[in-house]
Amino acid sequence: MRRFYFLLWGISLIALVACASSKPTTNVKERSDEVFSSAFFQETPQKTEEPELKYDFQEPVIMVIPAISNNASAIEVIKQNPFAKTTMESINEYLTEKSYKVRSLEGNEDLTEVLQIQNDISGKEEDMSYIASLTFGADIYITFSGSIRNDMVTVELSAYETTTARLLGSKTGMVKDHGTDKSNQRYLIQTAVKKALPALEKTIHAYWQEDSKKGIPYKVIINLGERFSGEILEDIQDQCLTSIRANFSNFKINQITEKTIDLVLYAKATEFPDVYAVYSAIKASLSDKGLVQKNNITYKLIIMELN
């Protein structure tokens, strides 16, 4: 009988221990679930980021022109020199494939307008590449030259910003000349161009992306009439700049002479969709100072008179 009671007491003790040990296990699990759930669903504080400034950005319009002296004709160089023609076509093809807008020199063979504008710009000789790119609405122009000598085909490229003629960068591509066959030379010229252009393109893109934050650049030349002289001349120059500054907060003066105000201004595309809108704003701001007339307006160039 004592064995029976002892056995019964043992079973009761084991059951009691089992019940006691099972409850804390449940509590630990519940607590761990609560901690995990709380950590998982807890809202983390949002970072307050500065609003990103957005700019109207589009790739620049580019014109490709042979690097020639002022007395030479770019069109004649392209027509008569196979090396120059192949180089220009190779550059244009590369840029077109990259989705740039390209102004073709061959599509603008009447350069009479260019020569007239050259005469209008302070009456002095200017780089024809610079004048042509202004006339035909290019933002950037690339000049090229090259040679085949000492068994090497060399192509030299330089990129300029149009409104200021500022040099952005220069690159050279060189390849070994393996023969004199014309078709082979054409291929070598194309290869030399492709060696030089990618690095130059990066330079152009970086500059234009930064410069576009200011707006679209326009070159403005205001010719002052004969009646402005002496003290009146300086006053009218100051008044012109003050009036322009009221409409265009960002501009750069290139040169001021007795008869000319030469500057580059930057216009927001949302406010001034084209060159005529820019001209109208300048004309309105100067109308109380005299008679305002336009001499010549192209894509990126405004030449006007104040009398």
CSV table of C-alpha atoms in Angstrom, one decimal:
chain,number,residue,atom,x,y,z
A,1,MET,CA,0.0,0.0,0.0
A,2,ARG,CA,2.8,2.4,0.8
A,3,ARG,CA,4.3,1.7,-2.6
A,4,PHE,CA,1.0,2.7,-4.2
A,5,TYR,CA,0.9,6.0,-2.3
A,6,PHE,CA,4.5,6.7,-3.1
A,7,LEU,CA,3.9,6.1,-6.8
A,8,LEU,CA,0.8,8.3,-6.7
A,9,TRP,CA,2.7,11.1,-4.9
A,10,GLY,CA,5.5,10.8,-7.5
A,11,ILE,CA,3.1,11.1,-10.5
A,12,SER,CA,1.4,14.2,-8.8
A,13,LEU,CA,4.8,15.8,-8.3
A,14,ILE,CA,5.8,15.3,-12.0
A,15,ALA,CA,2.5,16.7,-13.2
A,16,LEU,CA,2.9,19.7,-11.0
A,17,VAL,CA,6.4,20.4,-12.2
A,18,ALA,CA,5.2,20.0,-15.8
A,19,CYS,CA,2.4,22.6,-15.3
A,20,ALA,CA,4.7,25.0,-13.6
A,21,SER,CA,7.4,24.8,-16.3
A,22,SER,CA,5.0,25.1,-19.2
A,23,LYS,CA,3.5,28.4,-18.2
A,24,PRO,CA,6.7,30.5,-18.3
A,25,THR,CA,7.5,29.0,-21.7
A,26,THR,CA,4.2,30.4,-23.0
A,27,ASN,CA,4.9,33.8,-21.5
A,28,VAL,CA,8.4,34.0,-23.0
A,29,LYS,CA,7.0,33.2,-26.4
A,30,GLU,CA,4.2,35.8,-26.1
A,31,ARG,CA,6.7,38.4,-25.0
A,32,SER,CA,9.1,37.6,-27.8
A,33,ASP,CA,6.3,37.8,-30.3
A,34,GLU,CA,5.3,41.1,-28.9
A,35,VAL,CA,8.8,42.5,-29.1
A,36,PHE,CA,9.3,41.2,-32.7
A,37,SER,CA,5.9,42.6,-33.8
A,38,SER,CA,6.6,46.0,-32.2
A,39,ALA,CA,10.0,46.2,-33.8
A,40,PHE,CA,8.7,45.2,-37.2
A,41,PHE,CA,5.8,47.5,-37.4
A,42,GLN,CA,7.2,50.4,-35.5
A,43,GLU,CA,7.2,53.5,-37.7
A,44,THR,CA,10.7,54.9,-38.3
A,45,PRO,CA,10.9,58.7,-38.5
A,46,GLN,CA,11.0,59.9,-42.1
A,47,LYS,CA,14.1,61.8,-43.3
A,48,THR,CA,13.4,65.4,-44.2
A,49,GLU,CA,15.1,65.8,-47.5
A,50,GLU,CA,15.7,69.1,-49.2
A,51,PRO,CA,13.5,69.5,-52.3
A,52,GLU,CA,15.5,68.7,-55.4
A,53,LEU,CA,15.8,71.6,-57.7
A,54,LYS,CA,14.6,70.8,-61.2
A,55,TYR,CA,15.7,72.6,-64.3
A,56,ASP,CA,14.5,72.6,-67.9
A,57,PHE,CA,17.3,70.6,-69.5
A,58,GLN,CA,17.6,69.5,-73.1
A,59,GLU,CA,20.7,68.5,-75.0
A,60,PRO,CA,22.4,71.4,-76.9
A,61,VAL,CA,22.1,72.0,-80.6
A,62,ILE,CA,25.5,71.4,-82.2
A,63,MET,CA,27.0,72.6,-85.4
A,64,VAL,CA,30.2,71.1,-86.9
A,65,ILE,CA,32.5,73.4,-88.9
A,66,PRO,CA,36.0,73.0,-90.4
A,67,ALA,CA,38.7,75.0,-88.6
A,68,ILE,CA,39.6,77.5,-91.3
A,69,SER,CA,41.0,81.0,-91.7
A,70,ASN,CA,38.7,83.9,-91.9
A,71,ASN,CA,39.3,84.3,-95.7
A,72,ALA,CA,38.4,80.7,-96.5
A,73,SER,CA,35.0,79.4,-97.3
A,74,ALA,CA,33.8,76.5,-95.1
A,75,ILE,CA,31.5,75.3,-97.8
A,76,GLU,CA,34.3,75.2,-100.4
A,77,VAL,CA,36.6,73.3,-98.0
A,78,ILE,CA,33.9,70.6,-97.5
A,79,LYS,CA,33.2,70.4,-101.2
A,80,GLN,CA,36.9,70.2,-102.3
A,81,ASN,CA,38.5,68.3,-99.5
A,82,PRO,CA,37.5,64.6,-99.1
A,83,PHE,CA,39.2,64.4,-95.7
A,84,ALA,CA,37.2,67.4,-94.4
A,85,LYS,CA,33.9,66.1,-95.8
A,86,THR,CA,34.5,62.6,-94.3
A,87,THR,CA,35.4,64.1,-90.9
A,88,MET,CA,32.3,66.3,-90.8
A,89,GLU,CA,30.0,63.5,-91.8
A,90,SER,CA,31.5,61.2,-89.2
A,91,ILE,CA,31.1,63.7,-86.4
A,92,ASN,CA,27.5,64.5,-87.5
A,93,GLU,CA,26.7,60.8,-87.7
A,94,TYR,CA,28.0,60.2,-84.2
A,95,LEU,CA,26.1,63.1,-82.7
A,96,THR,CA,22.9,62.2,-84.5
A,97,GLU,CA,23.1,58.7,-83.2
A,98,LYS,CA,23.4,60.2,-79.7
A,99,SER,CA,20.1,62.1,-80.3
A,100,TYR,CA,21.7,65.5,-80.5
A,101,LYS,CA,20.1,68.1,-82.8
A,102,VAL,CA,22.7,68.9,-85.4
A,103,ARG,CA,22.8,72.0,-87.6
A,104,SER,CA,24.2,71.0,-91.0
A,105,LEU,CA,26.6,73.4,-92.7
A,106,GLU,CA,25.8,71.8,-96.1
A,107,GLY,CA,22.1,72.6,-95.5
A,108,ASN,CA,23.0,76.3,-95.1
A,109,GLU,CA,25.1,77.0,-98.2
A,110,ASP,CA,24.1,80.7,-98.6
A,111,LEU,CA,26.5,82.4,-96.2
A,112,THR,CA,25.6,85.9,-97.4
A,113,GLU,CA,23.7,86.4,-94.2
A,114,VAL,CA,26.6,85.2,-92.1
A,115,LEU,CA,28.9,87.8,-93.8
A,116,GLN,CA,26.4,90.6,-93.2
A,117,ILE,CA,26.1,89.7,-89.5
A,118,GLN,CA,29.9,89.6,-89.3
A,119,ASN,CA,29.9,93.2,-90.5
A,120,ASP,CA,27.2,94.1,-88.0
A,121,ILE,CA,29.1,92.8,-85.1
A,122,SER,CA,31.2,95.9,-84.3
A,123,GLY,CA,32.5,96.1,-87.9
A,124,LYS,CA,35.5,93.8,-87.2
A,125,GLU,CA,36.6,90.4,-88.4
A,126,GLU,CA,35.3,87.5,-86.2
A,127,ASP,CA,35.8,83.8,-86.3
A,128,MET,CA,33.5,82.5,-89.0
A,129,SER,CA,32.8,79.4,-87.1
A,130,TYR,CA,31.5,81.5,-84.2
A,131,ILE,CA,29.4,83.7,-86.5
A,132,ALA,CA,28.0,80.8,-88.4
A,133,SER,CA,26.9,78.9,-85.3
A,134,LEU,CA,25.2,82.1,-84.0
A,135,THR,CA,23.4,82.6,-87.3
A,136,PHE,CA,22.2,79.0,-87.6
A,137,GLY,CA,21.1,78.6,-84.0
A,138,ALA,CA,23.7,76.3,-82.5
A,139,ASP,CA,24.3,76.2,-78.8
A,140,ILE,CA,27.7,74.5,-79.2
A,141,TYR,CA,30.0,74.4,-82.3
A,142,ILE,CA,32.7,71.9,-82.9
A,143,THR,CA,35.6,72.8,-85.2
A,144,PHE,CA,37.8,70.1,-86.7
A,145,SER,CA,41.1,69.7,-88.5
A,146,GLY,CA,43.3,66.8,-89.4
A,147,SER,CA,46.0,65.3,-91.4
A,148,ILE,CA,47.5,62.1,-92.8
A,149,ARG,CA,51.3,62.0,-92.3
A,150,ASN,CA,54.0,59.7,-91.0
A,151,ASP,CA,51.6,56.7,-91.4
A,152,MET,CA,49.2,58.3,-88.9
A,153,VAL,CA,45.7,59.6,-89.4
A,154,THR,CA,45.0,62.5,-87.0
A,155,VAL,CA,41.7,64.3,-86.2
A,156,GLU,CA,41.7,67.3,-83.9
A,157,LEU,CA,38.4,68.5,-82.4
A,158,SER,CA,37.5,71.6,-80.3
A,159,ALA,CA,34.2,72.5,-78.8
A,160,TYR,CA,33.0,76.1,-78.1
A,161,GLU,CA,30.0,77.7,-76.5
A,162,THR,CA,28.3,79.8,-79.1
A,163,THR,CA,27.2,83.0,-77.4
A,164,THR,CA,30.6,83.6,-75.9
A,165,ALA,CA,32.9,81.6,-78.2
A,166,ARG,CA,34.4,80.1,-75.0
A,167,LEU,CA,36.6,77.0,-75.5
A,168,LEU,CA,35.1,74.1,-73.7
A,169,GLY,CA,37.7,71.5,-74.6
A,170,SER,CA,39.8,69.9,-77.3
A,171,LYS,CA,40.5,66.2,-78.0
A,172,THR,CA,42.6,64.4,-80.6
A,173,GLY,CA,42.1,61.0,-82.2
A,174,MET,CA,44.9,59.1,-83.9
A,175,VAL,CA,45.0,55.8,-85.7
A,176,LYS,CA,47.7,54.0,-87.7
A,177,ASP,CA,47.4,54.4,-91.5
A,178,HIS,CA,47.7,50.9,-93.0
A,179,GLY,CA,47.5,52.0,-96.6
A,180,THR,CA,46.6,54.6,-99.2
A,181,ASP,CA,43.3,53.1,-100.4
A,182,LYS,CA,40.6,55.8,-100.2
A,183,SER,CA,38.0,53.5,-98.8
A,184,ASN,CA,40.5,52.5,-96.1
A,185,GLN,CA,41.3,56.1,-95.3
A,186,ARG,CA,37.7,56.9,-94.9
A,187,TYR,CA,37.4,54.1,-92.3
A,188,LEU,CA,40.5,55.3,-90.5
A,189,ILE,CA,39.1,58.9,-90.4
A,190,GLN,CA,35.9,57.6,-88.9
A,191,THR,CA,37.9,55.6,-86.4
A,192,ALA,CA,40.0,58.6,-85.4
A,193,VAL,CA,36.8,60.7,-84.9
A,194,LYS,CA,35.2,58.0,-82.7
A,195,LYS,CA,38.4,58.0,-80.6
A,196,ALA,CA,38.2,61.7,-79.9
A,197,LEU,CA,34.5,62.4,-79.7
A,198,PRO,CA,33.3,60.4,-76.6
A,199,ALA,CA,35.6,62.4,-74.2
A,200,LEU,CA,34.7,65.7,-75.9
A,201,GLU,CA,31.0,64.8,-75.7
A,202,LYS,CA,31.3,64.3,-71.9
A,203,THR,CA,32.9,67.7,-71.6
A,204,ILE,CA,30.1,69.3,-73.6
A,205,HIS,CA,27.4,67.5,-71.7
A,206,ALA,CA,28.8,68.4,-68.3
A,207,TYR,CA,29.2,72.1,-69.2
A,208,TRP,CA,25.7,72.3,-70.8
A,209,GLN,CA,23.9,70.6,-68.0
A,210,GLU,CA,25.4,73.1,-65.5
A,211,ASP,CA,25.0,76.1,-67.8
A,212,SER,CA,21.3,75.3,-68.5
A,213,LYS,CA,20.5,76.0,-64.9
A,214,LYS,CA,20.9,79.7,-65.7
A,215,GLY,CA,18.4,79.5,-68.7
A,216,ILE,CA,18.8,79.7,-72.4
A,217,PRO,CA,21.7,82.0,-73.5
A,218,TYR,CA,21.2,84.7,-76.1
A,219,LYS,CA,23.8,87.1,-77.4
A,220,VAL,CA,22.5,90.7,-77.5
A,221,ILE,CA,24.2,93.6,-79.3
A,222,ILE,CA,22.6,97.1,-78.8
A,223,ASN,CA,24.0,99.7,-81.2
A,224,LEU,CA,23.6,103.2,-79.7
A,225,GLY,CA,22.6,106.1,-82.0
A,226,GLU,CA,24.6,109.3,-82.7
A,227,ARG,CA,22.6,111.5,-80.4
A,228,PHE,CA,24.1,109.6,-77.4
A,229,SER,CA,27.5,111.1,-76.6
A,230,GLY,CA,29.4,112.6,-73.7
A,231,GLU,CA,27.8,112.4,-70.3
A,232,ILE,CA,24.5,111.3,-71.9
A,233,LEU,CA,26.2,108.3,-73.3
A,234,GLU,CA,27.3,106.9,-69.9
A,235,ASP,CA,23.9,107.6,-68.4
A,236,ILE,CA,22.0,105.8,-71.3
A,237,GLN,CA,24.4,102.8,-71.0
A,238,ASP,CA,23.6,102.5,-67.2
A,239,GLN,CA,19.9,102.9,-67.9
A,240,CYS,CA,19.9,100.2,-70.5
A,241,LEU,CA,21.7,97.7,-68.2
A,242,THR,CA,19.3,98.6,-65.3
A,243,SER,CA,16.3,98.0,-67.5
A,244,ILE,CA,17.6,94.7,-68.9
A,245,ARG,CA,18.5,93.6,-65.4
A,246,ALA,CA,14.9,94.1,-64.3
A,247,ASN,CA,13.7,91.4,-66.8
A,248,PHE,CA,16.8,89.1,-66.9
A,249,SER,CA,18.5,88.7,-63.6
A,250,ASN,CA,21.3,86.6,-65.1
A,251,PHE,CA,23.4,88.2,-67.8
A,252,LYS,CA,27.1,88.8,-68.5
A,253,ILE,CA,28.6,91.8,-70.2
A,254,ASN,CA,31.1,91.0,-72.9
A,255,GLN,CA,32.0,94.6,-73.9
A,256,ILE,CA,30.7,98.1,-73.7
A,257,THR,CA,32.0,100.7,-76.2
A,258,GLU,CA,31.0,104.3,-77.1
A,259,LYS,CA,28.5,102.9,-79.6
A,260,THR,CA,27.8,99.3,-78.5
A,261,ILE,CA,26.6,97.3,-75.6
A,262,ASP,CA,27.5,93.6,-76.1
A,263,LEU,CA,26.2,91.0,-73.6
A,264,VAL,CA,24.9,87.5,-73.1
A,265,LEU,CA,21.7,87.1,-71.2
A,266,TYR,CA,20.0,83.9,-69.9
A,267,ALA,CA,16.2,83.6,-70.4
A,268,LYS,CA,13.9,81.0,-68.7
A,269,ALA,CA,12.2,79.0,-71.4
A,270,THR,CA,8.9,79.1,-69.5
A,271,GLU,CA,8.9,82.9,-69.6
A,272,PHE,CA,10.6,83.4,-73.0
A,273,PRO,CA,9.8,80.6,-75.4
A,274,ASP,CA,11.9,82.0,-78.3
A,275,VAL,CA,14.2,84.7,-79.4
A,276,TYR,CA,11.4,87.0,-80.4
A,277,ALA,CA,10.0,86.9,-76.9
A,278,VAL,CA,13.4,87.9,-75.6
A,279,TYR,CA,13.6,90.8,-78.1
A,280,SER,CA,10.1,92.0,-77.3
A,281,ALA,CA,11.0,92.1,-73.6
A,282,ILE,CA,14.2,94.1,-74.2
A,283,LYS,CA,12.4,96.5,-76.6
A,284,ALA,CA,9.7,97.2,-74.1
A,285,SER,CA,12.2,97.9,-71.3
A,286,LEU,CA,14.1,100.4,-73.5
A,287,SER,CA,11.2,102.0,-75.3
A,288,ASP,CA,11.1,105.0,-72.9
A,289,LYS,CA,14.8,105.8,-73.8
A,290,GLY,CA,14.4,106.2,-77.5
A,291,LEU,CA,13.4,104.5,-80.7
A,292,VAL,CA,14.2,100.8,-80.6
A,293,GLN,CA,14.6,98.9,-83.9
A,294,LYS,CA,15.9,95.4,-84.7
A,295,ASN,CA,18.7,95.0,-87.2
A,296,ASN,CA,19.0,91.2,-87.2
A,297,ILE,CA,17.5,88.4,-85.2
A,298,THR,CA,18.5,84.7,-85.5
A,299,TYR,CA,18.1,81.7,-83.2
A,300,LYS,CA,20.5,82.9,-80.5
A,301,LEU,CA,21.5,86.4,-81.7
A,302,ILE,CA,19.8,89.7,-81.4
A,303,ILE,CA,21.2,92.8,-83.0
A,304,MET,CA,19.2,96.0,-82.3
A,305,GLU,CA,19.5,99.8,-82.3
A,306,LEU,CA,18.6,102.5,-79.8
A,307,ASN,CA,18.3,106.0,-81.4
